[in-house]
PDB file of C-alpha atoms in Angstrom:
ATOM      1  CA  MET A   1      -9.031  -8.628-153.393  1.00 54.00           C
ATOM      2  CA  ASP A   2     -11.188 -11.648-152.962  1.00 56.00           C
ATOM      3  CA  ASN A   3      -8.880 -13.135-150.396  1.00 58.00           C
ATOM      4  CA  LYS A   4      -8.838  -9.866-148.421  1.00 54.00           C
ATOM      5  CA  ILE A   5     -12.622  -9.758-148.612  1.00 59.00           C
ATOM      6  CA  SER A   6     -12.996 -13.245-147.495  1.00 63.00           C
ATOM      7  CA  LYS A   7     -10.464 -12.732-144.539  1.00 59.00           C
ATOM      8  CA  GLN A   8     -12.439  -9.689-143.469  1.00 62.00           C
ATOM      9  CA  ASP A   9     -15.734 -11.808-143.578  1.00 63.00           C
ATOM     10  CA  ASN A  10     -14.173 -14.521-141.614  1.00 64.00           C
ATOM     11  CA  PHE A  11     -12.966 -12.003-139.132  1.00 62.00           C
ATOM     12  CA  ILE A  12     -16.359 -10.403-138.805  1.00 67.00           C
ATOM     13  CA  ASN A  13     -17.941 -13.860-138.482  1.00 66.00           C
ATOM     14  CA  GLU A  14     -15.399 -14.777-135.813  1.00 68.00           C
ATOM     15  CA  ASN A  15     -16.193 -11.612-133.974  1.00 70.00           C
ATOM     16  CA  GLU A  16     -19.803 -12.230-134.115  1.00 70.00           C
ATOM     17  CA  ASN A  17     -19.430 -15.699-132.903  1.00 70.00           C
ATOM     18  CA  GLN A  18     -17.397 -14.535-130.153  1.00 74.00           C
ATOM     19  CA  GLU A  19     -19.885 -11.912-129.216  1.00 74.00           C
ATOM     20  CA  ASN A  20     -22.580 -14.479-129.265  1.00 74.00           C
ATOM     21  CA  GLU A  21     -20.683 -16.707-126.971  1.00 76.00           C
ATOM     22  CA  ASN A  22     -20.010 -13.837-124.604  1.00 79.00           C
ATOM     23  CA  LYS A  23     -23.634 -13.036-124.585  1.00 79.00           C
ATOM     24  CA  ASP A  24     -24.401 -16.693-123.899  1.00 78.00           C
ATOM     25  CA  LYS A  25     -22.015 -16.876-121.075  1.00 81.00           C
ATOM     26  CA  PHE A  26     -23.327 -13.591-119.648  1.00 83.00           C
ATOM     27  CA  ASN A  27     -26.868 -14.826-119.951  1.00 84.00           C
ATOM     28  CA  GLU A  28     -25.937 -18.010-118.180  1.00 85.00           C
ATOM     29  CA  PHE A  29     -23.896 -16.145-115.453  1.00 86.00           C
ATOM     30  CA  LYS A  30     -27.017 -13.928-114.979  1.00 85.00           C
ATOM     31  CA  ASP A  31     -29.371 -16.888-114.789  1.00 87.00           C
ATOM     32  CA  LYS A  32     -27.107 -18.386-112.170  1.00 87.00           C
ATOM     33  CA  LEU A  33     -27.111 -15.127-110.101  1.00 89.00           C
ATOM     34  CA  LEU A  34     -30.923 -14.916-110.448  1.00 91.00           C
ATOM     35  CA  PHE A  35     -31.142 -18.519-109.391  1.00 90.00           C
ATOM     36  CA  PHE A  36     -28.812 -18.022-106.310  1.00 90.00           C
ATOM     37  CA  SER A  37     -30.668 -14.867-105.460  1.00 90.00           C
ATOM     38  CA  ASN A  38     -34.077 -16.594-105.455  1.00 91.00           C
ATOM     39  CA  LEU A  39     -32.494 -19.542-103.576  1.00 91.00           C
ATOM     40  CA  LYS A  40     -31.278 -17.178-100.921  1.00 91.00           C
ATOM     41  CA  SER A  41     -34.677 -15.361-100.608  1.00 91.00           C
ATOM     42  CA  LYS A  42     -36.289 -18.789-100.353  1.00 91.00           C
ATOM     43  CA  GLU A  43     -34.033 -19.937 -97.601  1.00 92.00           C
ATOM     44  CA  LYS A  44     -34.341 -16.737 -95.795  1.00 92.00           C
ATOM     45  CA  GLU A  45     -38.212 -17.164 -95.943  1.00 92.00           C
ATOM     46  CA  TYR A  46     -37.871 -20.849 -94.963  1.00 91.00           C
ATOM     47  CA  ASN A  47     -35.793 -19.893 -91.830  1.00 93.00           C
ATOM     48  CA  LYS A  48     -38.263 -17.276 -90.911  1.00 92.00           C
ATOM     49  CA  ILE A  49     -41.297 -19.684 -91.155  1.00 93.00           C
ATOM     50  CA  LYS A  50     -39.299 -22.297 -89.353  1.00 91.00           C
ATOM     51  CA  SER A  51     -38.453 -20.047 -86.423  1.00 91.00           C
ATOM     52  CA  ASN A  52     -42.117 -19.002 -86.284  1.00 92.00           C
ATOM     53  CA  VAL A  53     -43.100 -22.743 -86.324  1.00 92.00           C
ATOM     54  CA  LEU A  54     -40.568 -23.483 -83.433  1.00 91.00           C
ATOM     55  CA  THR A  55     -41.647 -20.613 -81.417  1.00 92.00           C
ATOM     56  CA  ASN A  56     -45.311 -21.591 -81.853  1.00 92.00           C
ATOM     57  CA  TRP A  57     -44.312 -25.115 -80.753  1.00 91.00           C
ATOM     58  CA  GLU A  58     -42.667 -24.027 -77.627  1.00 91.00           C
ATOM     59  CA  ASN A  59     -45.700 -21.832 -76.956  1.00 92.00           C
ATOM     60  CA  MET A  60     -47.822 -24.896 -77.481  1.00 91.00           C
ATOM     61  CA  LYS A  61     -45.734 -26.908 -74.955  1.00 90.00           C
ATOM     62  CA  SER A  62     -46.041 -24.194 -72.361  1.00 91.00           C
ATOM     63  CA  GLU A  63     -49.762 -23.913 -73.003  1.00 92.00           C
ATOM     64  CA  ASP A  64     -50.049 -27.696 -72.506  1.00 92.00           C
ATOM     65  CA  ILE A  65     -48.168 -27.304 -69.169  1.00 93.00           C
ATOM     66  CA  ILE A  66     -50.537 -24.682 -68.148  1.00 94.00           C
ATOM     67  CA  LEU A  67     -53.552 -26.733 -69.245  1.00 93.00           C
ATOM     68  CA  ASN A  68     -52.420 -29.732 -67.152  1.00 93.00           C
ATOM     69  CA  ASP A  69     -52.101 -27.497 -64.120  1.00 94.00           C
ATOM     70  CA  LEU A  70     -55.449 -26.046 -64.702  1.00 95.00           C
ATOM     71  CA  TYR A  71     -57.057 -29.477 -65.260  1.00 94.00           C
ATOM     72  CA  ASN A  72     -55.426 -30.692 -61.896  1.00 95.00           C
ATOM     73  CA  GLU A  73     -56.666 -27.524 -59.961  1.00 95.00           C
ATOM     74  CA  ARG A  74     -60.091 -28.104 -61.507  1.00 94.00           C
ATOM     75  CA  ASN A  75     -60.147 -31.669 -60.485  1.00 95.00           C
ATOM     76  CA  GLN A  76     -59.112 -30.685 -56.909  1.00 94.00           C
ATOM     77  CA  LEU A  77     -61.785 -28.091 -56.818  1.00 94.00           C
ATOM     78  CA  ILE A  78     -64.366 -30.534 -58.011  1.00 95.00           C
ATOM     79  CA  LEU A  79     -63.342 -32.865 -55.217  1.00 94.00           C
ATOM     80  CA  GLU A  80     -63.415 -30.129 -52.716  1.00 93.00           C
ATOM     81  CA  TYR A  81     -66.766 -29.181 -53.949  1.00 93.00           C
ATOM     82  CA  LYS A  82     -68.116 -32.688 -53.716  1.00 93.00           C
ATOM     83  CA  ARG A  83     -66.664 -32.998 -50.120  1.00 92.00           C
ATOM     84  CA  TYR A  84     -68.354 -29.748 -49.157  1.00 93.00           C
ATOM     85  CA  GLU A  85     -71.524 -30.766 -50.925  1.00 92.00           C
ATOM     86  CA  SER A  86     -71.765 -33.966 -48.944  1.00 92.00           C
ATOM     87  CA  ILE A  87     -71.089 -31.865 -45.731  1.00 94.00           C
ATOM     88  CA  LEU A  88     -73.968 -29.472 -46.838  1.00 93.00           C
ATOM     89  CA  LYS A  89     -76.207 -32.475 -47.414  1.00 93.00           C
ATOM     90  CA  ASP A  90     -75.484 -33.802 -43.969  1.00 94.00           C
ATOM     91  CA  ILE A  91     -76.175 -30.336 -42.522  1.00 94.00           C
ATOM     92  CA  GLN A  92     -79.438 -30.117 -44.440  1.00 93.00           C
ATOM     93  CA  ASN A  93     -80.507 -33.524 -43.226  1.00 94.00           C
ATOM     94  CA  ASP A  94     -79.632 -32.490 -39.705  1.00 94.00           C
ATOM     95  CA  ILE A  95     -81.651 -29.269 -40.139  1.00 95.00           C
ATOM     96  CA  PHE A  96     -84.605 -31.307 -41.381  1.00 94.00           C
ATOM     97  CA  ARG A  97     -84.255 -33.775 -38.515  1.00 94.00           C
ATOM     98  CA  ILE A  98     -84.148 -30.913 -35.971  1.00 94.00           C
ATOM     99  CA  GLU A  99     -87.160 -29.284 -37.685  1.00 94.00           C
ATOM    100  CA  SER A 100     -89.058 -32.419 -37.257  1.00 94.00           C
ATOM    101  CA  ILE A 101     -87.992 -32.708 -33.658  1.00 95.00           C
ATOM    102  CA  ILE A 102     -89.101 -29.107 -32.998  1.00 95.00           C
ATOM    103  CA  VAL A 103     -92.464 -29.783 -34.405  1.00 94.00           C
ATOM    104  CA  GLU A 104     -92.850 -32.826 -32.165  1.00 93.00           C
ATOM    105  CA  SER A 105     -91.509 -30.795 -29.216  1.00 92.00           C
ATOM    106  CA  LYS A 106     -94.127 -28.077 -29.919  1.00 93.00           C
ATOM    107  CA  GLN A 107     -96.986 -30.768 -29.982  1.00 93.00           C
ATOM    108  CA  GLN A 108     -95.763 -32.223 -26.715  1.00 92.00           C
ATOM    109  CA  ARG A 109     -95.524 -28.698 -25.274  1.00 90.00           C
ATOM    110  CA  GLU A 110     -99.067 -27.970 -26.325  1.00 92.00           C
ATOM    111  CA  GLN A 111    -100.207 -31.289 -24.754  1.00 92.00           C
ATOM    112  CA  PHE A 112     -98.473 -30.401 -21.565  1.00 89.00           C
ATOM    113  CA  LYS A 113    -100.006 -26.937 -21.639  1.00 87.00           C
ATOM    114  CA  LYS A 114    -103.519 -28.370 -22.071  1.00 90.00           C
ATOM    115  CA  GLN A 115    -102.860 -30.813 -19.295  1.00 89.00           C
ATOM    116  CA  VAL A 116    -101.587 -28.185 -16.935  1.00 83.00           C
ATOM    117  CA  SER A 117    -104.598 -25.941 -17.658  1.00 85.00           C
ATOM    118  CA  MET A 118    -107.069 -28.706 -17.241  1.00 88.00           C
ATOM    119  CA  GLN A 119    -105.519 -30.005 -14.011  1.00 84.00           C
ATOM    120  CA  THR A 120    -105.414 -26.471 -12.695  1.00 82.00           C
ATOM    121  CA  ASP A 121    -108.826 -25.509 -13.504  1.00 84.00           C
ATOM    122  CA  ILE A 122    -110.671 -28.805 -12.828  1.00 88.00           C
ATOM    123  CA  GLU A 123    -108.555 -30.400 -10.019  1.00 84.00           C
ATOM    124  CA  LEU A 124    -106.128 -27.974  -8.453  1.00 82.00           C
ATOM    125  CA  VAL A 125    -108.086 -24.838  -7.969  1.00 84.00           C
ATOM    126  CA  PRO A 126    -111.171 -26.466  -6.511  1.00 88.00           C
ATOM    127  CA  LEU A 127    -108.996 -28.534  -4.212  1.00 88.00           C
ATOM    128  CA  LYS A 128    -107.067 -25.521  -3.049  1.00 83.00           C
ATOM    129  CA  ASP A 129    -110.181 -23.555  -2.237  1.00 87.00           C
ATOM    130  CA  GLU A 130    -111.483 -26.455  -0.273  1.00 88.00           C
ATOM    131  CA  ILE A 131    -108.219 -26.668   1.592  1.00 89.00           C
ATOM    132  CA  ASP A 132    -108.187 -22.877   2.100  1.00 86.00           C
ATOM    133  CA  SER A 133    -111.691 -22.981   3.662  1.00 89.00           C
ATOM    134  CA  MET A 134    -110.740 -25.948   5.997  1.00 90.00           C
ATOM    135  CA  ARG A 135    -107.557 -24.007   7.091  1.00 87.00           C
ATOM    136  CA  ASN A 136    -109.720 -21.003   7.744  1.00 90.00           C
ATOM    137  CA  GLN A 137    -111.949 -22.968  10.015  1.00 89.00           C
ATOM    138  CA  ILE A 138    -109.118 -23.825  12.100  1.00 88.00           C
ATOM    139  CA  GLN A 139    -107.517 -20.312  11.846  1.00 85.00           C
ATOM    140  CA  LEU A 140    -104.453 -21.332   9.603  1.00 86.00           C
ATOM    141  CA  PRO A 141    -103.093 -19.184   6.843  1.00 88.00           C
ATOM    142  CA  GLN A 142    -104.091 -19.906   3.336  1.00 83.00           C
ATOM    143  CA  LEU A 143    -101.893 -21.839   0.941  1.00 81.00           C
ATOM    144  CA  PRO A 144     -99.778 -19.624  -1.357  1.00 81.00           C
ATOM    145  CA  PRO A 145    -101.315 -18.954  -4.624  1.00 80.00           C
ATOM    146  CA  ILE A 146    -100.433 -21.037  -7.596  1.00 72.00           C
ATOM    147  CA  GLU A 147     -98.995 -18.065  -9.571  1.00 73.00           C
ATOM    148  CA  SER A 148     -96.486 -17.531  -6.939  1.00 73.00           C
ATOM    149  CA  GLU A 149     -95.366 -21.159  -7.252  1.00 71.00           C
ATOM    150  CA  LYS A 150     -95.147 -20.673 -10.924  1.00 68.00           C
ATOM    151  CA  ASP A 151     -93.028 -17.550 -10.565  1.00 73.00           C
ATOM    152  CA  LYS A 152     -90.760 -19.402  -8.130  1.00 72.00           C
ATOM    153  CA  LEU A 153     -90.378 -22.263 -10.620  1.00 70.00           C
ATOM    154  CA  THR A 154     -89.756 -19.893 -13.546  1.00 77.00           C
ATOM    155  CA  SER A 155     -87.133 -17.763 -11.433  1.00 78.00           C
ATOM    156  CA  ASN A 156     -85.367 -21.147 -10.520  1.00 77.00           C
ATOM    157  CA  TYR A 157     -85.369 -22.220 -14.083  1.00 73.00           C
ATOM    158  CA  LEU A 158     -83.981 -18.865 -15.326  1.00 79.00           C
ATOM    159  CA  THR A 159     -81.311 -18.889 -12.513  1.00 86.00           C
ATOM    160  CA  ASN A 160     -80.234 -22.458 -13.567  1.00 84.00           C
ATOM    161  CA  ARG A 161     -79.992 -21.539 -17.057  1.00 78.00           C
ATOM    162  CA  LEU A 162     -77.975 -18.497 -16.400  1.00 83.00           C
ATOM    163  CA  ASN A 163     -75.641 -20.358 -14.269  1.00 87.00           C
ATOM    164  CA  GLU A 164     -75.216 -22.841 -17.116  1.00 85.00           C
ATOM    165  CA  GLU A 165     -74.546 -20.030 -19.584  1.00 84.00           C
ATOM    166  CA  ARG A 166     -71.904 -18.572 -17.239  1.00 85.00           C
ATOM    167  CA  ILE A 167     -70.313 -21.890 -16.801  1.00 90.00           C
ATOM    168  CA  LYS A 168     -70.166 -22.286 -20.545  1.00 86.00           C
ATOM    169  CA  GLN A 169     -68.680 -18.832 -21.118  1.00 85.00           C
ATOM    170  CA  GLN A 170     -66.074 -19.446 -18.431  1.00 86.00           C
ATOM    171  CA  ASN A 171     -65.124 -22.795 -19.939  1.00 88.00           C
ATOM    172  CA  LYS A 172     -64.742 -21.117 -23.355  1.00 84.00           C
ATOM    173  CA  LEU A 173     -62.567 -18.321 -21.791  1.00 86.00           C
ATOM    174  CA  ASN A 174     -60.460 -20.953 -20.084  1.00 86.00           C
ATOM    175  CA  GLN A 175     -59.967 -22.966 -23.212  1.00 83.00           C
ATOM    176  CA  SER A 176     -59.006 -19.880 -25.240  1.00 79.00           C
ATOM    177  CA  SER A 177     -56.572 -18.874 -22.538  1.00 78.00           C
ATOM    178  CA  ASN A 178     -55.161 -22.460 -22.448  1.00 76.00           C
ATOM    179  CA  ASN A 179     -54.681 -22.313 -26.268  1.00 75.00           C
ATOM    180  CA  ASN A 180     -53.013 -18.871 -25.986  1.00 73.00           C
ATOM    181  CA  PHE A 181     -50.840 -20.283 -23.233  1.00 68.00           C
ATOM    182  CA  ILE A 182     -49.908 -23.280 -25.404  1.00 73.00           C
ATOM    183  CA  ASP A 183     -49.237 -21.077 -28.341  1.00 69.00           C
ATOM    184  CA  ASN A 184     -47.061 -18.746 -26.171  1.00 69.00           C
ATOM    185  CA  ASN A 185     -45.128 -21.768 -24.837  1.00 66.00           C
ATOM    186  CA  SER A 186     -44.542 -23.102 -28.354  1.00 65.00           C
ATOM    187  CA  ASN A 187     -43.345 -19.754 -29.429  1.00 65.00           C
ATOM    188  CA  ASN A 188     -41.114 -19.391 -26.491  1.00 66.00           C
ATOM    189  CA  ASN A 189     -39.797 -22.953 -26.992  1.00 64.00           C
ATOM    190  CA  ASN A 190     -39.037 -22.030 -30.558  1.00 63.00           C
ATOM    191  CA  ASN A 191     -37.317 -18.823 -29.494  1.00 64.00           C
ATOM    192  CA  ASN A 192     -35.309 -20.641 -26.946  1.00 61.00           C
ATOM    193  CA  ASN A 193     -34.243 -23.257 -29.441  1.00 62.00           C
ATOM    194  CA  ASN A 194     -33.298 -20.540 -31.844  1.00 61.00           C
ATOM    195  CA  ASN A 195     -31.369 -18.863 -29.131  1.00 62.00           C
ATOM    196  CA  ASN A 196     -29.722 -22.054 -28.121  1.00 61.00           C
ATOM    197  CA  ASN A 197     -28.829 -22.770 -31.760  1.00 60.00           C
ATOM    198  CA  ASN A 198     -27.317 -19.292 -32.130  1.00 60.00           C
ATOM    199  CA  ASN A 199     -25.338 -19.702 -28.897  1.00 60.00           C
ATOM    200  CA  ASN A 200     -24.039 -23.055 -29.926  1.00 60.00           C
ATOM    201  CA  ASN A 201     -22.992 -21.455 -33.244  1.00 59.00           C
ATOM    202  CA  ASN A 202     -21.286 -18.578 -31.502  1.00 60.00           C
ATOM    203  CA  ASN A 203     -19.568 -20.995 -29.130  1.00 60.00           C
ATOM    204  CA  ASN A 204     -18.415 -23.162 -32.019  1.00 59.00           C
ATOM    205  CA  ASN A 205     -17.170 -19.953 -33.813  1.00 57.00           C
ATOM    206  CA  ASN A 206     -15.362 -18.859 -30.718  1.00 59.00           C
ATOM    207  CA  ASN A 207     -13.726 -22.348 -30.350  1.00 59.00           C
ATOM    208  CA  ASN A 208     -12.619 -22.422 -33.829  1.00 58.00           C
ATOM    209  CA  ASN A 209     -11.215 -18.813 -33.398  1.00 57.00           C
ATOM    210  CA  ASN A 210      -9.433 -19.947 -30.127  1.00 58.00           C
ATOM    211  CA  ASN A 211      -8.074 -23.053 -31.843  1.00 56.00           C
ATOM    212  CA  ASN A 212      -6.831 -20.983 -34.726  1.00 56.00           C
ATOM    213  CA  ASN A 213      -5.219 -18.520 -32.394  1.00 58.00           C
ATOM    214  CA  ASN A 214      -3.612 -21.289 -30.407  1.00 58.00           C
ATOM    215  CA  ASN A 215      -2.342 -22.852 -33.525  1.00 57.00           C
ATOM    216  CA  ASN A 216      -0.921 -19.554 -34.757  1.00 56.00           C
ATOM    217  CA  ASN A 217       0.539 -18.995 -31.405  1.00 57.00           C
ATOM    218  CA  ASN A 218       2.140 -22.442 -31.322  1.00 56.00           C
ATOM    219  CA  ASN A 219       3.495 -21.844 -34.866  1.00 54.00           C
ATOM    220  CA  ASN A 220       4.847 -18.519 -33.763  1.00 56.00           C
ATOM    221  CA  ASN A 221       6.430 -20.116 -30.647  1.00 55.00           C
ATOM    222  CA  ASN A 222       7.987 -22.849 -32.864  1.00 54.00           C
ATOM    223  CA  ASN A 223       9.352 -20.264 -35.291  1.00 52.00           C
ATOM    224  CA  ASN A 224      10.924 -18.355 -32.296  1.00 54.00           C
ATOM    225  CA  ASN A 225      12.409 -21.456 -30.878  1.00 53.00           C
ATOM    226  CA  ASN A 226      13.842 -22.364 -34.235  1.00 52.00           C
ATOM    227  CA  ASN A 227      15.353 -18.970 -34.470  1.00 51.00           C
ATOM    228  CA  ASN A 228      16.739 -19.182 -30.855  1.00 52.00           C
ATOM    229  CA  ASN A 229      18.270 -22.399 -31.707  1.00 48.00           C
ATOM    230  CA  ASN A 230      19.837 -21.056 -34.893  1.00 47.00           C
ATOM    231  CA  ASN A 231      21.166 -18.103 -32.866  1.00 48.00           C
ATOM    232  CA  ASN A 232      22.612 -20.367 -30.140  1.00 45.00           C
ATOM    233  CA  ASN A 233      24.243 -22.522 -32.753  1.00 43.00           C
ATOM    234  CA  ASN A 234      25.775 -19.344 -34.215  1.00 44.00           C
ATOM    235  CA  ASP A 235      26.936 -18.250 -30.874  1.00 44.00           C
ATOM    236  CA  ASN A 236      28.509 -21.700 -30.128  1.00 41.00           C
ATOM    237  CA  ILE A 237      30.362 -21.653 -33.425  1.00 35.00           C
ATOM    238  CA  SER A 238      31.639 -18.067 -32.834  1.00 39.00           C
ATOM    239  CA  GLY A 239      32.722 -19.037 -29.317  1.00 39.00           C
ATOM    240  CA  ILE A 240      34.738 -22.050 -30.583  1.00 35.00           C
ATOM    241  CA  ASP A 241      36.467 -19.766 -33.046  1.00 40.00           C
ATOM    242  CA  CYS A 242      37.164 -17.281 -30.463  1.00 37.00           C
ATOM    243  CA  THR A 243      38.793 -19.881 -28.098  1.00 39.00           C
ATOM    244  CA  ASN A 244      40.845 -21.215 -30.797  1.00 42.00           C
ATOM    245  CA  ASN A 245      42.032 -17.644 -31.609  1.00 42.00           C
ATOM    246  CA  GLY A 246      42.859 -17.094 -28.072  1.00 42.00           C
ATOM    247  CA  SER A 247      44.864 -20.289 -27.703  1.00 40.00           C
ATOM    248  CA  LYS A 248      46.831 -19.348 -30.811  1.00 40.00           C
ATOM    249  CA  ARG A 249      47.562 -15.922 -29.333  1.00 41.00           C
ATOM    250  CA  GLY A 250      48.625 -17.389 -25.969  1.00 43.00           C
ATOM    251  CA  ARG A 251      50.941 -19.734 -27.689  1.00 40.00           C
ATOM    252  CA  LYS A 252      52.255 -16.980 -29.744  1.00 40.00           C
ATOM    253  CA  LYS A 253      52.971 -15.029 -26.465  1.00 39.00           C
ATOM    254  CA  ARG A 254      54.501 -17.915 -24.794  1.00 41.00           C
ATOM    255  CA  ILE A 255      56.882 -18.633 -27.657  1.00 37.00           C
ATOM    256  CA  SER A 256      57.977 -14.843 -27.742  1.00 39.00           C
ATOM    257  CA  LEU A 257      58.502 -14.878 -23.942  1.00 34.00           C
ATOM    258  CA  SER A 258      60.626 -18.132 -24.231  1.00 32.00           C
TER     259      SER A 258
END
C-alpha cells in the first residue's frame, strides 16, 4: 500500500512538474510573440516616420531650388531697379537743368520785351512820326505802322514753325514706312527661305523616290533577264535532246530501209 501511495504521489508530482514546465514554455512562447509583435509595430512606426522624413527632405530640396530661383530673380530685379533708378536720376537732373534754362530764358525774354517797348516808345515811334511828317511835306505815303510789321514777323514765324512741324511729321511717316518695308522684306525673305527649304526637301524626296523606283526597276529587269536566261538555257537543252532523238530515229529508219 505504501508503495502504491508513493507511486501515485510520484506520478502526481511528475504531472505537476510537467504542467509547470508546459506553463513556463507557454509563457516563454507568449513573451516571444509579444516581443515580436512589439518589434513589428515599432518597425512599422519607424518606416512610417522614415518615409515622412524622406518626403520632407525631398520637399526641403525642392524648396531650396525654388528659393535659389527666387533669390536670383530678386537680384535681377534689384539690378534692373538700380539701372532704372540711375536713368530716373538722369532724367530728373535733366528736368532740373531744363527748368533752370527755362527760368533764364524767361528772364532774357522779359529783358528783350522791356528793350523792345523802350525802343519802340522812346526811339522808334518819335522817329517814325518825324519821318511821316517829312514824307507828307513832299507828298509821299506814310510808312507802314509798326503793328503790321509785327504781324508780318509773327505770321512768318508761325509759317516757318508750321513748315518745320510738317517736315518732322513727314520724316516720322517716312521712317515708319521704311521700318514697315524692312519688316515686310524680312518676313518675305523668311517666307522665301522657308519655301526654298520646303522645295529642296520635296526635290530631295522626289529624287529619293525616283532613285528607289529606278533601283526597283533595275532589280526587276535583272530578275527578268535572269529568268529569260534560265528559259533560254532550258530551251537549248530541250533542243539538243530533240536533235539527238531525231538522229536516232533517222538512223533507225535508215537501218530498216537497208
